[in-house]
PDB file of C-alpha atoms in Angstrom:
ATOM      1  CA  UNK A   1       9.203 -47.838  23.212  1.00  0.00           C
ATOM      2  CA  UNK A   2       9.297 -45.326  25.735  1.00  0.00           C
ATOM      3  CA  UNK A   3      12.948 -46.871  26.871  1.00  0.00           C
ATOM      4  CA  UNK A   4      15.027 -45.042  24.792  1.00  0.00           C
ATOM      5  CA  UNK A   5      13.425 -41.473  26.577  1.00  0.00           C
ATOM      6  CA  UNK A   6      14.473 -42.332  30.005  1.00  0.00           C
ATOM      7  CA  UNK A   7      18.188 -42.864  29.270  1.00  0.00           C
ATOM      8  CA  UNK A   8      18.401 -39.739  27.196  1.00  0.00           C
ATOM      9  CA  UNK A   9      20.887 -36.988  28.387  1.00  0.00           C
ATOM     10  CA  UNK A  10      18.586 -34.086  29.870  1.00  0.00           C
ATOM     11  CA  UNK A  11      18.351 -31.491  27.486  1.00  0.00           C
ATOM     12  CA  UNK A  12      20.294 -28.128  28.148  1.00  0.00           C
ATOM     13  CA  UNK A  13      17.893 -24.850  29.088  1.00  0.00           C
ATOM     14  CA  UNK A  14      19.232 -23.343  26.341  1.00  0.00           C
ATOM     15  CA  UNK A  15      19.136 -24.240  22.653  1.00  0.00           C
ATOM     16  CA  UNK A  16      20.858 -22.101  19.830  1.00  0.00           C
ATOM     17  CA  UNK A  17      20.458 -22.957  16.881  1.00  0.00           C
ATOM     18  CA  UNK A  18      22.717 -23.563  13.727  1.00  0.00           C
ATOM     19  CA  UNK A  19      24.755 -20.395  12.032  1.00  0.00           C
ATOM     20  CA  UNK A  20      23.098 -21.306   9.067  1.00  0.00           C
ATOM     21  CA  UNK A  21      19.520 -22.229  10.026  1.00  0.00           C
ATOM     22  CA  UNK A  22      17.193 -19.517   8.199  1.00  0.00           C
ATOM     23  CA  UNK A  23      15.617 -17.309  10.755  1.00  0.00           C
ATOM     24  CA  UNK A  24      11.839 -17.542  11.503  1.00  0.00           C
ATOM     25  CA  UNK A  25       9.523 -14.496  11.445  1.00  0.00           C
ATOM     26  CA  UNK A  26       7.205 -13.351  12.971  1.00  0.00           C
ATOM     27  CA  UNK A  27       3.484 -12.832  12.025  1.00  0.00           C
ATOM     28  CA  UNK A  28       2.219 -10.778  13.930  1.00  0.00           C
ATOM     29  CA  UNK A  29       1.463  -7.313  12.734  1.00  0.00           C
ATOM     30  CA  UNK A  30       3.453  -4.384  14.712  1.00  0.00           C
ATOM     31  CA  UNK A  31       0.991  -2.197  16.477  1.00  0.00           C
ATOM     32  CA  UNK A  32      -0.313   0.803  14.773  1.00  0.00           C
ATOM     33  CA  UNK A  33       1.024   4.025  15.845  1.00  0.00           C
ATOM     34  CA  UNK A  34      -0.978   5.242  18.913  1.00  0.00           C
ATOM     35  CA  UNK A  35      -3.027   8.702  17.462  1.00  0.00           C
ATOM     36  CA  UNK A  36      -2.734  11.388  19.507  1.00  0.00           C
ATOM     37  CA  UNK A  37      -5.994  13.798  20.278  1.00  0.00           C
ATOM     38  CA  UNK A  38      -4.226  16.294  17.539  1.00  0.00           C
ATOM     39  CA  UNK A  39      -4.419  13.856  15.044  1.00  0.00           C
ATOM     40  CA  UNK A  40      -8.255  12.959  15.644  1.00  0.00           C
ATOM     41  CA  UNK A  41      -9.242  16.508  15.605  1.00  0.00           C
ATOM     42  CA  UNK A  42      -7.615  17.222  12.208  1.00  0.00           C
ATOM     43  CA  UNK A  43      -9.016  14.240  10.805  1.00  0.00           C
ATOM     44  CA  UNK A  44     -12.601  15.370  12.513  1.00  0.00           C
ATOM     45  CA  UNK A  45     -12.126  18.798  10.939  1.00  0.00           C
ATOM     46  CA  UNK A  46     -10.970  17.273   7.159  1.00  0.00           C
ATOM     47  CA  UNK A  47     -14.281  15.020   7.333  1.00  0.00           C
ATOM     48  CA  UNK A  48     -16.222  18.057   8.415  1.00  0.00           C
ATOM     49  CA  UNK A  49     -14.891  19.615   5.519  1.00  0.00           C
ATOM     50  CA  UNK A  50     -15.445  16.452   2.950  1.00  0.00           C
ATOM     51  CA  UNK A  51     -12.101  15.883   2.654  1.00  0.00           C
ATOM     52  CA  UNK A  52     -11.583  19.251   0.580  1.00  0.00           C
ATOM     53  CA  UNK A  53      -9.325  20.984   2.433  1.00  0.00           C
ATOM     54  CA  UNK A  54      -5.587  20.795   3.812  1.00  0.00           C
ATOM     55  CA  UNK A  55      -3.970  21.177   7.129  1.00  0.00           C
ATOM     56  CA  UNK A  56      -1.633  24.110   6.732  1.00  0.00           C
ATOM     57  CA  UNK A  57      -0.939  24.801  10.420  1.00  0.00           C
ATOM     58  CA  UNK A  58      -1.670  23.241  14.452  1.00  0.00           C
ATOM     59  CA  UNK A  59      -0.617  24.503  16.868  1.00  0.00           C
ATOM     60  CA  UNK A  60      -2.317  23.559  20.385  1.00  0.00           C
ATOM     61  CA  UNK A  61      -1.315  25.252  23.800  1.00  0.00           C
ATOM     62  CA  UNK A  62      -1.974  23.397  27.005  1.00  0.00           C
ATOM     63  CA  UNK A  63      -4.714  24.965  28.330  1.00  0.00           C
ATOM     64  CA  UNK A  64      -6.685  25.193  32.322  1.00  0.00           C
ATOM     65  CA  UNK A  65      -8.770  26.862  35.190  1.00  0.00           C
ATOM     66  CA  UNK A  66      -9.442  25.095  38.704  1.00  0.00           C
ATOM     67  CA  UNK A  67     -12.217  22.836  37.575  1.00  0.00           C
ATOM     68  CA  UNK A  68     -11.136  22.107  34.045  1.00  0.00           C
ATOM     69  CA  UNK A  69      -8.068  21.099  31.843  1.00  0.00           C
ATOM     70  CA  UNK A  70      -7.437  20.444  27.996  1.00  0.00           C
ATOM     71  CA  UNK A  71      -5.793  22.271  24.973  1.00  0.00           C
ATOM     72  CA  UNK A  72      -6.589  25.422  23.124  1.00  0.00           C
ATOM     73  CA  UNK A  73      -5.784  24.199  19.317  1.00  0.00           C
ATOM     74  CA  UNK A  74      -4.929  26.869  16.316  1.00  0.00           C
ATOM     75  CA  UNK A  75      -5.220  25.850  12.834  1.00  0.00           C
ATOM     76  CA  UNK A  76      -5.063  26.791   9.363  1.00  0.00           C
ATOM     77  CA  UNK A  77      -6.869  25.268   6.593  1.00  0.00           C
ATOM     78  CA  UNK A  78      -6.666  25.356   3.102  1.00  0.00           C
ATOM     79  CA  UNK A  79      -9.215  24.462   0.557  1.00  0.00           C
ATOM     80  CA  UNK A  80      -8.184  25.270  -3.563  1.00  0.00           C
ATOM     81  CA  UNK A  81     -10.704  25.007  -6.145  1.00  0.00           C
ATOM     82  CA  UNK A  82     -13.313  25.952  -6.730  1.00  0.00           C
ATOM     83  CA  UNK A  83     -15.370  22.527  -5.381  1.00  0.00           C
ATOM     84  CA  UNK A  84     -13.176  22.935  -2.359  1.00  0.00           C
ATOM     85  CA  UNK A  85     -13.681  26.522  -1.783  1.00  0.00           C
ATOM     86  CA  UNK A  86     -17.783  25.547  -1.795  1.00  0.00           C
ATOM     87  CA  UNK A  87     -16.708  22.626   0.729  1.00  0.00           C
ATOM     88  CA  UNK A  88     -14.863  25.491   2.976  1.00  0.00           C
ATOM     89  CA  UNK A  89     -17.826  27.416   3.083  1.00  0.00           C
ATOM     90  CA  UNK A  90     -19.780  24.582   4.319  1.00  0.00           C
ATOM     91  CA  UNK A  91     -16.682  24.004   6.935  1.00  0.00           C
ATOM     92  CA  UNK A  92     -17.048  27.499   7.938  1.00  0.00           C
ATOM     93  CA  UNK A  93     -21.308  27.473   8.392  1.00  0.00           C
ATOM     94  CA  UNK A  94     -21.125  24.248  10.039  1.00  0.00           C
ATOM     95  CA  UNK A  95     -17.616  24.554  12.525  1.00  0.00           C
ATOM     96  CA  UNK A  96     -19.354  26.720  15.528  1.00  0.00           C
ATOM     97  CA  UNK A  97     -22.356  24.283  16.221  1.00  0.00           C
ATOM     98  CA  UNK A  98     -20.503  20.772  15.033  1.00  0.00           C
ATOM     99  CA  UNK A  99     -20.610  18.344  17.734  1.00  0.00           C
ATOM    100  CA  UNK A 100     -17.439  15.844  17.858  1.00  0.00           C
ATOM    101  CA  UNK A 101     -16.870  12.365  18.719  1.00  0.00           C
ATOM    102  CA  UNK A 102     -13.265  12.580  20.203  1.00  0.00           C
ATOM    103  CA  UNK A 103     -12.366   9.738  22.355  1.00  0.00           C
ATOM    104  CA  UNK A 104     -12.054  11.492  26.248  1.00  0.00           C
ATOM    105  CA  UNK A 105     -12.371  15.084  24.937  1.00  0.00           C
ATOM    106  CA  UNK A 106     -15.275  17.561  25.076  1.00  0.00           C
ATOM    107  CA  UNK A 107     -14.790  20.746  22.334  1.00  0.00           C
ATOM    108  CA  UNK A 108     -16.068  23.557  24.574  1.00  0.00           C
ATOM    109  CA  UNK A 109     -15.690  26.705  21.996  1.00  0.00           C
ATOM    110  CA  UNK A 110     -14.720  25.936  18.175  1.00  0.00           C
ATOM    111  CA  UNK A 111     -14.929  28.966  15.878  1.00  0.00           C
ATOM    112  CA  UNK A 112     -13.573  30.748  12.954  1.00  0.00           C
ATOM    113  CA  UNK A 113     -10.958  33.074  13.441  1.00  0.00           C
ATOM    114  CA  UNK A 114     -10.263  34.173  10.327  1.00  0.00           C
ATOM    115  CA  UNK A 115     -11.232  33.385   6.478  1.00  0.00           C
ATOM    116  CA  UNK A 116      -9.592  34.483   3.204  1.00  0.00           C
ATOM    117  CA  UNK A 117     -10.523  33.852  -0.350  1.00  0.00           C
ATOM    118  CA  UNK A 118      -8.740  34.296  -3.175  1.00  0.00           C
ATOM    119  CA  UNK A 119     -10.530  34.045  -6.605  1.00  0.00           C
ATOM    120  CA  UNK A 120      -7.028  34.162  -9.155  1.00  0.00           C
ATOM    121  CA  UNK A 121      -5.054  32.629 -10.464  1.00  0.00           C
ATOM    122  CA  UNK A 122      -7.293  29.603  -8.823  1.00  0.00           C
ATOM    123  CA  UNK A 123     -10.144  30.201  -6.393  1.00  0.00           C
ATOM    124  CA  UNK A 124      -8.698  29.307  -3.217  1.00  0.00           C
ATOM    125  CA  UNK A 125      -9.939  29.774   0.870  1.00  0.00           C
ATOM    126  CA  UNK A 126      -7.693  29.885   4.412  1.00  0.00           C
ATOM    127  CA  UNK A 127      -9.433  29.484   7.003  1.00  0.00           C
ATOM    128  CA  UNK A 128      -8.302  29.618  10.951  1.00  0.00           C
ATOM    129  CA  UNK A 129     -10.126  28.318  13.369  1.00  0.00           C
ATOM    130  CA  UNK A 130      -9.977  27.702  17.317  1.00  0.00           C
ATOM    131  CA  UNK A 131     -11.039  24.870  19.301  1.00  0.00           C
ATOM    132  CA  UNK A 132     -10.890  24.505  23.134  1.00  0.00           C
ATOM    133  CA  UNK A 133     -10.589  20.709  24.059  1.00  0.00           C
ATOM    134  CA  UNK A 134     -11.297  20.022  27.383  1.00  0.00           C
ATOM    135  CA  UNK A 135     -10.690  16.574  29.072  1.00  0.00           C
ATOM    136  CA  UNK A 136     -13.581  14.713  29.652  1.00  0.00           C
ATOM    137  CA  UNK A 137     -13.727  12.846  33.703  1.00  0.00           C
TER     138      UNK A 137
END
């Protein structure tokens, strides 16, 4: 039974196969994009904001003194209507004494730099804000 094994040829390390055999996929899901500690403070700062607003602008500047290093980040926000102008004013009450939950950062100073409302055509509020990131260990 086990004859016909032992006088096989041995097999070559290398097996390609046919031109026209269909090619196999694979199933395994590509890994997400790795997000960056920009992209977990905007989404920290659209949640603190119910979801009512709009990144305009981000800028972040690398930022550092003997004992410390992290990021000074600038942004703009947007909020039109007049549900999301309410939610902007609850953004801009609640911003200076929020505490975050970013992954390896500490937010040392957050505060609002700058707001402006518009009331026509549509009610609408900017507001800038600055947050220091600092890098936690």
């Amino acid at each position: 039974m086990h004859a016909n094994l032992a006088a096989a040829p041995a097999c070559p390390l290398a097996v390609r196969p046919a031109p026209d055999a269909p090619r196999l996929r694979s199933t395994r899901r590509p890994a997400p994009p790795r997000r960056s500690t920009g992209d977990r403070l905007r989404e920290a700062l659209l949640a603190l904001g119910d979801f009512r607003g709009q990144v305009i602008t981000h800028s972040e500047k690398a930022w550092g003194s003997i004992t410390f290093s992290g990021a000074r980040h600038t942004l703009a926000l947007l909020f039109a209507g007049e549900e999301a102008v309410e939610a902007g004013e609850r953004f801009i009450a609640a911003l200076p004494e929020h505490e975050f939950a970013l992954p390896g950062q500490l937010v040392a100073d957050a505060s609002i730099t700058e707001a402006e409302h518009r009331l026509l055509p549509h009610p609408r509020l900017v507001v800038q804000c600055e947050l220091l990131l600092l890098e936690e260990g």
